[in-house]
CSV table of C-alpha atoms and ligand atoms in Angstrom, one decimal:
chain,number,residue,atom,x,y,z
A,4,MET,CA,65.3,-0.2,-311.5
A,5,SER,CA,66.0,-2.4,-308.5
A,6,GLU,CA,69.4,-3.8,-307.9
A,7,PHE,CA,70.4,-7.0,-306.0
A,8,THR,CA,74.0,-6.9,-304.6
A,9,ILE,CA,75.8,-10.2,-305.2
A,10,ARG,CA,77.9,-11.0,-302.1
A,11,ILE,CA,80.1,-13.9,-300.9
A,12,PRO,CA,77.7,-15.9,-298.7
A,13,ARG,CA,78.5,-17.5,-295.3
A,14,ALA,CA,78.3,-20.9,-296.9
A,15,SER,CA,79.0,-22.5,-293.6
A,16,VAL,CA,79.2,-21.4,-290.0
A,17,ALA,CA,82.9,-21.3,-289.5
A,18,ILE,CA,84.2,-19.6,-292.7
A,19,SER,CA,85.4,-16.0,-292.9
A,20,GLU,CA,86.6,-15.9,-296.5
A,21,ALA,CA,86.2,-17.8,-299.8
A,22,THR,CA,87.8,-18.0,-303.2
A,23,LEU,CA,85.7,-17.1,-306.2
A,24,VAL,CA,86.4,-19.9,-308.6
A,25,GLU,CA,83.7,-19.6,-311.3
A,26,GLN,CA,81.2,-17.1,-312.6
A,27,LEU,CA,78.5,-19.3,-314.1
A,28,VAL,CA,76.7,-16.5,-315.9
A,29,GLU,CA,78.8,-14.3,-318.3
A,30,GLU,CA,79.0,-10.5,-317.9
A,31,GLY,CA,75.8,-8.9,-319.1
A,32,GLY,CA,74.0,-12.3,-319.2
A,33,HIS,CA,70.6,-13.0,-317.7
A,34,VAL,CA,70.0,-15.1,-314.7
A,35,ASN,CA,66.8,-16.3,-312.9
A,36,GLU,CA,66.4,-16.3,-309.2
A,37,GLY,CA,67.5,-19.7,-307.8
A,38,GLU,CA,69.7,-20.6,-310.8
A,39,PRO,CA,73.4,-21.3,-310.2
A,40,LEU,CA,75.3,-17.9,-310.5
A,41,PHE,CA,78.9,-18.5,-309.2
A,42,ALA,CA,81.0,-21.0,-307.4
A,43,ILE,CA,83.2,-20.5,-304.3
A,44,ALA,CA,85.8,-22.7,-302.7
A,45,THR,CA,86.3,-22.8,-298.9
A,46,GLU,CA,88.5,-25.3,-297.0
A,47,LYS,CA,88.8,-27.3,-300.2
A,48,VAL,CA,85.0,-27.6,-300.6
A,49,GLU,CA,83.5,-26.1,-303.8
A,50,THR,CA,79.9,-24.8,-303.5
A,51,GLU,CA,77.7,-23.4,-306.3
A,52,ILE,CA,75.7,-20.4,-305.2
A,53,ALA,CA,72.2,-19.7,-306.6
A,54,ALA,CA,71.1,-16.2,-307.7
A,55,GLY,CA,69.2,-14.3,-305.1
A,56,ALA,CA,67.2,-12.4,-307.8
A,57,SER,CA,66.5,-12.4,-311.5
A,58,GLY,CA,68.0,-9.9,-314.0
A,59,THR,CA,71.2,-8.9,-315.8
A,60,VAL,CA,74.4,-9.8,-314.1
A,61,HIS,CA,77.3,-7.4,-313.8
A,62,TRP,CA,80.5,-8.7,-312.2
A,63,THR,CA,82.9,-6.5,-310.2
A,64,SER,CA,85.1,-9.3,-309.1
A,65,GLU,CA,88.1,-11.3,-310.3
A,66,LEU,CA,88.3,-15.1,-310.5
A,67,GLU,CA,90.7,-17.0,-308.3
A,68,THR,CA,90.7,-14.2,-305.7
A,69,VAL,CA,90.0,-14.6,-302.0
A,70,TYR,CA,87.1,-12.5,-300.7
A,71,GLU,CA,85.8,-12.0,-297.2
A,72,VAL,CA,82.3,-13.3,-296.4
A,73,GLY,CA,79.9,-10.5,-297.2
A,74,ALA,CA,82.2,-8.9,-299.9
A,75,GLU,CA,80.4,-7.4,-302.9
A,76,ILE,CA,81.3,-9.2,-306.1
A,77,GLY,CA,78.7,-7.9,-308.5
A,78,VAL,CA,75.1,-6.8,-309.0
A,79,ILE,CA,71.9,-8.2,-310.6
A,80,GLN,CA,69.9,-5.5,-312.3
A,81,ALA,CA,66.2,-6.2,-312.6
A,82,GLU,CA,65.1,-5.9,-316.2
A,83,ASP,CA,61.6,-4.4,-315.8
B,22,MET,CA,55.5,-45.3,-272.4
B,23,GLU,CA,54.2,-44.5,-275.9
B,24,ASN,CA,51.9,-41.5,-276.4
B,25,ASP,CA,49.4,-42.1,-279.2
B,26,ARG,CA,47.1,-39.1,-279.1
B,27,GLN,CA,45.1,-40.2,-276.1
B,28,GLY,CA,42.0,-38.1,-275.3
B,29,ALA,CA,40.0,-35.8,-277.6
B,30,ALA,CA,41.6,-34.0,-280.5
B,31,PRO,CA,42.2,-30.3,-280.0
B,32,SER,CA,39.4,-28.0,-281.3
B,33,ALA,CA,39.3,-26.8,-284.9
B,34,ASP,CA,40.6,-23.4,-283.8
B,35,VAL,CA,43.6,-24.9,-282.0
B,36,GLN,CA,44.4,-27.1,-285.0
B,37,ARG,CA,44.2,-24.0,-287.3
B,38,ARG,CA,46.5,-22.1,-284.9
B,39,LEU,CA,49.0,-25.0,-284.9
B,40,TYR,CA,49.2,-24.9,-288.7
B,41,GLU,CA,49.5,-21.1,-288.7
B,42,LEU,CA,52.5,-21.3,-286.3
B,43,MET,CA,54.1,-24.2,-288.2
B,44,VAL,CA,53.8,-22.5,-291.6
B,45,LEU,CA,55.2,-19.2,-290.1
B,46,MET,CA,58.2,-21.2,-288.7
B,47,LYS,CA,58.8,-22.8,-292.0
B,48,ALA,CA,58.5,-19.5,-294.0
B,49,ALA,CA,60.9,-17.8,-291.5
B,50,ASP,CA,63.4,-20.6,-292.1
B,51,ASP,CA,62.9,-20.6,-295.9
B,52,ARG,CA,63.6,-16.9,-296.2
B,53,LEU,CA,66.6,-16.9,-293.9
B,54,SER,CA,68.0,-19.9,-295.7
B,55,LYS,CA,67.6,-18.3,-299.2
B,56,GLY,CA,69.1,-15.1,-297.9
B,57,ILE,CA,72.1,-16.7,-296.3
B,58,ALA,CA,72.7,-19.0,-299.3
B,59,SER,CA,72.8,-16.2,-301.8
B,60,GLY,CA,75.0,-13.9,-299.7
B,61,GLU,CA,72.2,-11.4,-299.1
B,62,LEU,CA,72.0,-12.1,-295.3
B,63,GLN,CA,75.1,-12.5,-293.2
B,64,CYS,CA,74.5,-14.5,-290.0
B,65,VAL,CA,75.1,-17.9,-288.5
B,66,TYR,CA,72.1,-20.3,-288.3
B,67,TRP,CA,71.2,-23.7,-286.9
B,68,PRO,CA,68.0,-24.5,-288.8
B,69,PRO,CA,65.1,-26.3,-287.1
B,70,ARG,CA,63.3,-27.0,-290.4
B,71,GLY,CA,61.4,-30.2,-289.8
B,72,GLN,CA,60.9,-29.7,-286.1
B,73,GLU,CA,57.9,-27.3,-286.3
B,74,ALA,CA,55.2,-29.6,-284.8
B,75,ILE,CA,57.0,-29.7,-281.4
B,76,ALA,CA,57.4,-25.9,-281.2
B,77,ALA,CA,53.8,-25.3,-282.4
B,78,ALA,CA,52.6,-27.5,-279.5
B,79,VAL,CA,54.6,-25.3,-277.1
B,80,GLY,CA,52.9,-22.3,-278.6
B,81,VAL,CA,49.4,-23.6,-277.9
B,82,CYS,CA,50.0,-25.4,-274.6
B,83,LEU,CA,51.8,-22.7,-272.7
B,84,ARG,CA,50.6,-19.4,-271.1
B,85,THR,CA,52.6,-16.3,-271.8
B,86,ASP,CA,54.0,-16.3,-268.2
B,87,ASP,CA,55.1,-19.9,-268.5
B,88,GLN,CA,58.9,-20.0,-269.1
B,89,LEU,CA,60.8,-21.4,-272.0
B,90,VAL,CA,64.6,-22.1,-272.2
B,91,THR,CA,65.8,-23.1,-275.6
B,92,THR,CA,69.0,-23.5,-277.7
B,93,TYR,CA,70.9,-22.2,-280.7
B,94,ARG,CA,68.4,-24.3,-282.8
B,95,GLY,CA,65.5,-22.1,-281.5
B,96,LEU,CA,63.9,-20.2,-284.3
B,97,HIS,CA,60.8,-22.3,-284.2
B,98,ASP,CA,60.6,-22.4,-280.4
B,99,LEU,CA,60.9,-18.6,-280.2
B,100,ILE,CA,58.1,-18.1,-282.8
B,101,GLY,CA,55.9,-20.6,-280.9
B,102,LYS,CA,56.4,-18.8,-277.6
B,103,GLY,CA,55.4,-15.5,-279.2
B,104,VAL,CA,58.7,-13.6,-279.8
B,105,PRO,CA,58.0,-11.1,-282.6
B,106,LEU,CA,59.9,-12.1,-285.8
B,107,VAL,CA,61.5,-8.6,-286.0
B,108,GLU,CA,63.2,-9.3,-282.7
B,109,ILE,CA,64.4,-12.8,-283.7
B,110,TYR,CA,65.7,-11.8,-287.2
B,111,GLY,CA,67.0,-8.5,-285.7
B,112,GLU,CA,69.0,-10.4,-283.2
B,113,MET,CA,70.4,-12.9,-285.7
B,114,LEU,CA,71.4,-10.0,-288.0
B,115,GLY,CA,72.9,-7.9,-285.2
B,116,ARG,CA,70.4,-4.9,-285.3
B,117,GLN,CA,69.2,-2.7,-282.5
B,118,VAL,CA,65.6,-4.0,-283.0
B,119,GLY,CA,66.8,-7.5,-281.9
B,120,ALA,CA,65.5,-9.1,-278.7
B,121,SER,CA,69.0,-8.6,-277.1
B,122,ARG,CA,69.5,-5.3,-279.0
B,123,GLY,CA,71.7,-7.0,-281.5
B,124,LYS,CA,74.6,-7.9,-279.3
B,125,GLY,CA,73.6,-11.5,-278.4
B,126,GLY,CA,73.2,-13.0,-281.9
B,127,THR,CA,71.5,-16.2,-282.9
B,128,MET,CA,72.5,-18.2,-279.8
B,129,HIS,CA,71.5,-15.6,-277.2
B,130,ILE,CA,67.9,-14.7,-277.6
B,131,ALA,CA,65.9,-13.9,-274.5
B,132,ARG,CA,62.6,-12.1,-274.2
B,133,PRO,CA,61.1,-12.0,-270.6
B,134,GLU,CA,57.8,-10.4,-271.9
B,135,SER,CA,57.1,-13.6,-273.9
B,136,GLY,CA,58.4,-15.9,-271.1
B,137,VAL,CA,61.6,-16.7,-273.0
B,138,ALA,CA,64.2,-16.8,-270.2
B,139,MET,CA,67.2,-17.9,-272.2
B,140,SER,CA,68.7,-19.4,-275.3
B,141,THR,CA,72.1,-21.1,-275.1
B,142,GLY,CA,74.8,-22.4,-277.3
B,143,ILE,CA,76.2,-24.7,-274.6
B,144,VAL,CA,74.8,-28.2,-275.1
B,145,GLY,CA,73.1,-29.3,-271.9
B,146,ALA,CA,73.2,-25.9,-270.2
B,147,GLY,CA,69.4,-25.3,-270.4
B,148,PRO,CA,68.0,-28.0,-268.0
B,149,PRO,CA,69.8,-26.7,-264.9
B,150,VAL,CA,68.6,-23.2,-265.6
B,151,ALA,CA,65.1,-24.5,-266.1
B,152,VAL,CA,65.3,-26.3,-262.8
B,153,GLY,CA,66.2,-23.0,-261.1
B,154,LEU,CA,63.3,-21.2,-262.8
B,155,ALA,CA,61.0,-24.0,-261.7
B,156,MET,CA,62.3,-24.1,-258.2
B,157,ALA,CA,61.8,-20.3,-257.9
B,158,ALA,CA,58.1,-20.7,-259.0
B,159,GLN,CA,57.6,-23.5,-256.5
B,160,ARG,CA,59.1,-21.5,-253.6
B,161,LYS,CA,57.2,-18.4,-254.5
B,162,GLY,CA,53.9,-20.4,-254.9
B,163,ILE,CA,53.5,-19.2,-258.5
B,164,ASP,CA,51.6,-21.7,-260.8
B,165,ARG,CA,54.0,-21.1,-263.7
B,166,VAL,CA,55.5,-24.0,-265.6
B,167,THR,CA,59.0,-24.0,-267.2
B,168,VAL,CA,59.6,-25.9,-270.5
B,169,VAL,CA,63.2,-26.6,-271.5
B,170,SER,CA,63.9,-27.6,-275.1
B,171,PHE,CA,67.2,-29.4,-276.0
B,172,GLY,CA,68.4,-32.1,-278.3
B,173,ASP,CA,69.1,-35.8,-278.1
B,174,GLY,CA,72.8,-35.2,-277.7
B,175,ALA,CA,72.2,-33.0,-274.7
B,176,THR,CA,70.8,-36.0,-272.8
B,177,ASN,CA,74.3,-37.4,-272.7
B,178,THR,CA,75.7,-34.5,-270.6
B,179,GLY,CA,76.2,-34.5,-266.9
B,180,SER,CA,74.2,-31.3,-266.5
B,181,PHE,CA,71.1,-33.0,-268.0
B,182,HIS,CA,71.5,-35.8,-265.4
B,183,GLU,CA,71.9,-33.4,-262.5
B,184,ALA,CA,68.9,-31.3,-263.6
B,185,ALA,CA,66.7,-34.3,-264.2
B,186,ASN,CA,67.5,-35.8,-260.8
B,187,MET,CA,66.8,-32.6,-258.9
B,188,ALA,CA,63.6,-31.8,-260.9
B,189,ALA,CA,62.2,-35.3,-260.0
B,190,LEU,CA,63.5,-35.2,-256.4
B,191,TRP,CA,61.7,-31.9,-255.6
B,192,ASP,CA,58.7,-32.5,-257.9
B,193,LEU,CA,59.5,-29.3,-259.7
B,194,PRO,CA,57.1,-27.8,-262.3
B,195,VAL,CA,59.2,-28.4,-265.3
B,196,VAL,CA,58.9,-30.2,-268.7
B,197,LEU,CA,62.0,-31.7,-270.2
B,198,LEU,CA,61.3,-31.4,-273.9
B,199,CYS,CA,63.8,-33.3,-275.9
B,200,GLN,CA,63.7,-32.6,-279.6
B,201,ASN,CA,65.2,-35.9,-280.7
B,202,ASN,CA,66.3,-35.2,-284.3
B,203,LEU,CA,68.3,-38.4,-284.4
B,204,TYR,CA,71.7,-36.6,-284.7
B,205,GLY,CA,74.0,-34.6,-282.5
B,206,GLU,CA,76.2,-32.6,-285.0
B,207,MET,CA,77.2,-35.4,-287.4
B,208,THR,CA,76.7,-38.4,-285.1
B,209,PRO,CA,73.6,-40.5,-285.1
B,210,VAL,CA,72.0,-41.2,-281.7
B,211,GLU,CA,72.7,-45.0,-281.8
B,212,HIS,CA,76.4,-44.1,-281.8
B,213,THR,CA,76.1,-42.1,-278.6
B,214,MET,CA,73.7,-44.0,-276.4
B,215,LYS,CA,73.2,-47.7,-275.4
B,216,VAL,CA,69.5,-47.3,-274.6
B,217,GLU,CA,67.1,-47.3,-277.5
B,218,THR,CA,64.9,-44.4,-276.5
B,219,ILE,CA,65.5,-41.2,-274.6
B,220,ALA,CA,62.2,-41.6,-272.9
B,221,GLU,CA,63.4,-44.6,-270.9
B,222,ARG,CA,66.1,-42.5,-269.2
B,223,ALA,CA,63.3,-40.9,-267.2
B,224,GLN,CA,62.9,-44.2,-265.2
B,225,ALA,CA,66.3,-43.7,-263.6
B,226,TYR,CA,65.2,-40.4,-262.1
B,227,GLY,CA,61.7,-41.4,-261.0
B,228,MET,CA,59.7,-39.4,-263.5
B,229,PRO,CA,57.4,-40.3,-266.4
B,230,GLY,CA,59.1,-40.6,-269.8
B,231,VAL,CA,57.0,-40.4,-272.9
B,232,ARG,CA,58.1,-41.1,-276.5
B,233,VAL,CA,56.0,-39.0,-279.0
B,234,ASP,CA,55.8,-38.6,-282.7
B,235,GLY,CA,57.4,-35.2,-282.8
B,236,ASN,CA,56.2,-34.7,-286.4
B,237,ASP,CA,52.5,-35.0,-285.4
B,238,PRO,CA,51.3,-31.7,-283.8
B,239,LEU,CA,48.2,-33.4,-282.4
B,240,ALA,CA,50.2,-36.1,-280.7
B,241,MET,CA,52.5,-33.4,-279.4
B,242,VAL,CA,49.7,-31.3,-278.0
B,243,ALA,CA,48.3,-34.4,-276.2
B,244,ALA,CA,51.6,-35.3,-274.7
B,245,LEU,CA,52.7,-31.7,-273.8
B,246,GLU,CA,49.3,-30.8,-272.3
B,247,GLU,CA,49.5,-33.8,-270.0
B,248,ALA,CA,53.0,-32.9,-268.9
B,249,VAL,CA,52.2,-29.3,-268.4
B,250,ASP,CA,49.1,-30.2,-266.3
B,251,ARG,CA,51.2,-32.5,-264.2
B,252,ALA,CA,53.8,-29.9,-263.6
B,253,ARG,CA,51.3,-27.1,-262.8
B,254,SER,CA,49.3,-29.3,-260.4
B,255,GLY,CA,52.3,-30.3,-258.3
B,256,GLY,CA,52.9,-33.7,-260.0
B,257,GLY,CA,56.5,-32.9,-260.9
B,258,PRO,CA,58.5,-33.2,-264.1
B,259,THR,CA,58.1,-35.2,-267.3
B,260,LEU,CA,60.6,-36.1,-270.0
B,261,LEU,CA,59.2,-36.0,-273.5
B,262,ASP,CA,61.2,-37.8,-276.2
B,263,CYS,CA,59.9,-36.1,-279.4
B,264,VAL,CA,61.2,-38.0,-282.4
B,265,THR,CA,61.7,-35.8,-285.4
B,266,PHE,CA,64.3,-34.8,-288.0
B,267,ARG,CA,66.3,-31.8,-289.1
B,268,PHE,CA,66.3,-31.3,-292.9
B,269,ARG,CA,69.1,-28.8,-293.2
B,270,GLY,CA,71.7,-30.6,-291.1
B,271,HIS,CA,73.5,-29.3,-288.1
B,272,TYR,CA,74.4,-25.8,-289.2
B,273,PHE,CA,73.3,-23.9,-292.3
B,274,GLY,CA,75.5,-25.0,-295.2
B,275,ASP,CA,76.1,-28.5,-293.7
B,276,PRO,CA,76.7,-30.8,-296.7
B,277,MET,CA,75.0,-33.7,-294.8
B,278,ALA,CA,77.2,-36.4,-296.4
B,279,TYR,CA,76.7,-38.4,-293.2
B,280,ILE,CA,72.9,-38.7,-293.6
B,281,PRO,CA,71.9,-41.9,-295.6
B,282,ALA,CA,69.8,-41.0,-298.7
B,283,GLU,CA,67.0,-43.5,-297.7
B,284,GLN,CA,66.8,-41.9,-294.2
B,285,MET,CA,66.5,-38.4,-295.7
B,286,ALA,CA,63.9,-39.6,-298.2
B,287,ALA,CA,61.8,-41.3,-295.5
B,288,ALA,CA,62.0,-38.2,-293.3
B,289,GLN,CA,60.9,-36.0,-296.2
B,290,LEU,CA,57.8,-38.1,-296.6
B,291,ALA,CA,57.0,-37.4,-292.9
B,292,ASP,CA,57.7,-33.6,-293.2
B,293,PRO,CA,55.4,-32.2,-290.5
B,294,VAL,CA,54.3,-29.1,-292.4
B,295,PRO,CA,52.9,-30.5,-295.6
B,296,SER,CA,51.7,-33.6,-293.7
B,297,PHE,CA,49.6,-31.5,-291.3
B,298,ARG,CA,48.4,-29.3,-294.2
B,299,ALA,CA,47.1,-32.4,-295.9
B,300,ALA,CA,45.5,-33.7,-292.7
B,301,LEU,CA,43.6,-30.4,-292.2
B,302,ALA,CA,42.3,-30.5,-295.7
B,303,SER,CA,41.2,-34.1,-295.5
B,304,THR,CA,39.4,-33.7,-292.2
B,305,GLY,CA,37.7,-30.6,-293.6
B,306,ILE,CA,39.0,-28.5,-290.7
B,307,CYS,CA,40.5,-26.0,-293.3
B,308,SER,CA,39.5,-25.5,-296.9
B,309,GLU,CA,42.2,-25.2,-299.5
B,310,HIS,CA,41.4,-21.5,-299.8
B,311,GLU,CA,42.0,-21.0,-296.0
B,312,LEU,CA,45.2,-23.0,-296.1
B,313,GLU,CA,46.4,-20.9,-299.0
B,314,GLU,CA,45.6,-17.7,-297.0
B,315,LEU,CA,47.6,-19.0,-294.1
B,316,ASP,CA,50.5,-19.9,-296.3
B,317,GLN,CA,50.5,-16.4,-297.9
B,318,ALA,CA,50.1,-14.6,-294.6
B,319,ALA,CA,53.1,-16.4,-293.3
B,320,VAL,CA,55.3,-15.4,-296.2
B,321,ALA,CA,54.0,-11.8,-296.1
B,322,ALA,CA,54.7,-11.6,-292.3
B,323,VAL,CA,58.2,-12.8,-292.9
B,324,GLU,CA,59.0,-10.3,-295.7
B,325,GLU,CA,57.6,-7.5,-293.6
B,326,ALA,CA,59.7,-8.4,-290.6
B,327,LEU,CA,62.8,-8.8,-292.7
B,328,ALA,CA,62.3,-5.4,-294.4
B,329,THR,CA,62.0,-3.7,-290.9
B,330,VAL,CA,65.1,-5.4,-289.7
B,331,LEU,CA,67.2,-4.6,-292.8
B,332,ALA,CA,66.2,-0.9,-292.4
B,333,ALA,CA,67.2,-0.9,-288.7
B,334,GLU,CA,70.5,0.3,-287.2
B,335,PRO,CA,73.2,-2.2,-286.4
B,336,ALA,CA,74.0,-2.8,-282.7
B,337,SER,CA,75.7,0.2,-281.3
B,338,ALA,CA,79.1,0.2,-279.7
B,339,ASP,CA,77.9,1.3,-276.3
B,340,GLU,CA,76.2,-2.1,-276.0
B,341,LEU,CA,79.7,-3.5,-275.3
B,342,SER,CA,79.6,-2.3,-271.6
B,343,ARG,CA,75.9,-2.2,-271.1
B,344,ASP,CA,74.4,-5.2,-269.1
B,345,VAL,CA,77.9,-6.3,-268.0
B,346,TYR,CA,77.8,-5.0,-264.5
B,347,ALA,CA,74.9,-3.6,-262.6
B,348,ASP,CA,77.0,-0.6,-261.7
B,349,PRO,CA,80.4,-0.6,-263.3
B,350,THR,CA,81.7,2.3,-261.2
B,351,ASN,CA,81.0,0.5,-258.0
B,352,CYS,CA,81.9,-3.0,-258.8
B,353,PRO,CA,83.6,-5.0,-256.0
B,354,VAL,CA,87.0,-6.3,-257.0
C,12,LIG,C1,79.0,-28.3,-273.9
C,12,LIG,C2,79.1,-28.4,-275.4
C,12,LIG,N1,79.8,-29.4,-276.0
C,12,LIG,C3,79.8,-29.4,-277.3
C,12,LIG,C4,79.3,-28.4,-278.1
C,12,LIG,C5,79.4,-28.5,-279.6
C,12,LIG,N2,78.0,-28.8,-280.1
C,12,LIG,C6,77.2,-27.8,-280.6
C,12,LIG,S1,75.7,-28.5,-281.1
C,12,LIG,C7,76.2,-30.0,-280.7
C,12,LIG,C8,75.3,-31.2,-280.9
C,12,LIG,C9,74.1,-31.2,-280.0
C,12,LIG,O1,73.2,-32.2,-280.4
C,12,LIG,P1,71.7,-32.2,-279.9
C,12,LIG,O2,71.8,-32.0,-278.4
C,12,LIG,O3,71.2,-33.5,-280.4
C,12,LIG,O4,71.0,-30.9,-280.5
C,12,LIG,P2,70.7,-30.6,-282.0
C,12,LIG,O5,71.9,-29.8,-282.5
C,12,LIG,O6,70.6,-31.9,-282.8
C,12,LIG,O7,69.5,-29.8,-282.0
C,12,LIG,C10,77.5,-30.1,-280.2
C,12,LIG,C11,78.2,-31.3,-279.8
C,12,LIG,C12,78.7,-27.3,-277.4
C,12,LIG,N3,78.1,-26.3,-278.1
C,12,LIG,N4,78.6,-27.4,-276.1
C,13,LIG,MG1,70.1,-33.7,-282.1
């Protein structure tokens, strides 16, 4: 079963960290590639991040926590 | 001077090649953008999405030994000049398979085997380097042409002025290829220059200046071919003002709040990749089936290159001291 690691994206050139402000899919819920998956805040700008793959979402992160760009915050497990 | 596709249109093979390059440039941008946005890929990126027609013309008008100097917004130019995707992605993602073995990053991609002398992050730094390359060719009697690609904003720098003046004075074999995407960072061109076109700046140096539809690959080939022929035959430099647009803003993740919605909508209607695709279908140069094959081949090439890069080793620590001095033990102090 293939697994896609969910990471904090470099949402803009100059950021090094971001706050995870919202998980838009609940633990164990299904997401399709391209749908909104979580939201991060950087320098007072909030950005919704789309899923990079389809499957079941498992979070390994806490809300309102600051993570470095590239930090692992969950996985998407393919369902087939 | 306006260039409006004078002369015969390029052959069907050349037109097909132009589309093949453009769709590869777009696929390479789409995949990077998707990967960076989702957190899958970690790199900085200045997207050239929308400027593909200009770089595709570079691809079909230059010889491998002709030189290209480009910028941080160079993904399309590098693909056009024949740098393998693995070496471009590899450099952006800091892997040993990168063109600069992963230590240069997005802004510092060079590949002498493809005639890419330099990429730079310093706005306006390319033209003087290109003048040097052109001067070397002239002095050595080599019939090689140098093309330097830069933005509209770069034409406001002192280094552009110095380079343009020297290139014209000495009839150097160089083409000044301005990719005029109407913005420098977040500032529209009309807020940074009094003149209406970049092309008219050429008059001040005594060289031809041509304004081209930078979204039309056939107009681009006509204009670039003329400029390259002039340079190669000893006729000196040309300034090409290629009017285009960048759809993803200045840097990847740019919210683009400064771009008026009507301007973006109009630019999208003139998107060079779907427009040229439709033109090839309507002139019958390519069948829908052929176009689909080219689209799929581009996506497959991009996926294959990315898989190779992701499996490659990161840049190694000994790169830190390599290429710094010719001989670090015998360096004059
Ligand atoms: C000498 C210098 N000044 C300022 C900058 C910051 N900077 C980076 S890109 C850019 C805008 C350049 O605009 P343009 O030449 O139109 O190129 P584009 O980014 O639109 O392709 C600026 C001002 C820089 N990199 N170098
Ligand atoms: Mg610009």
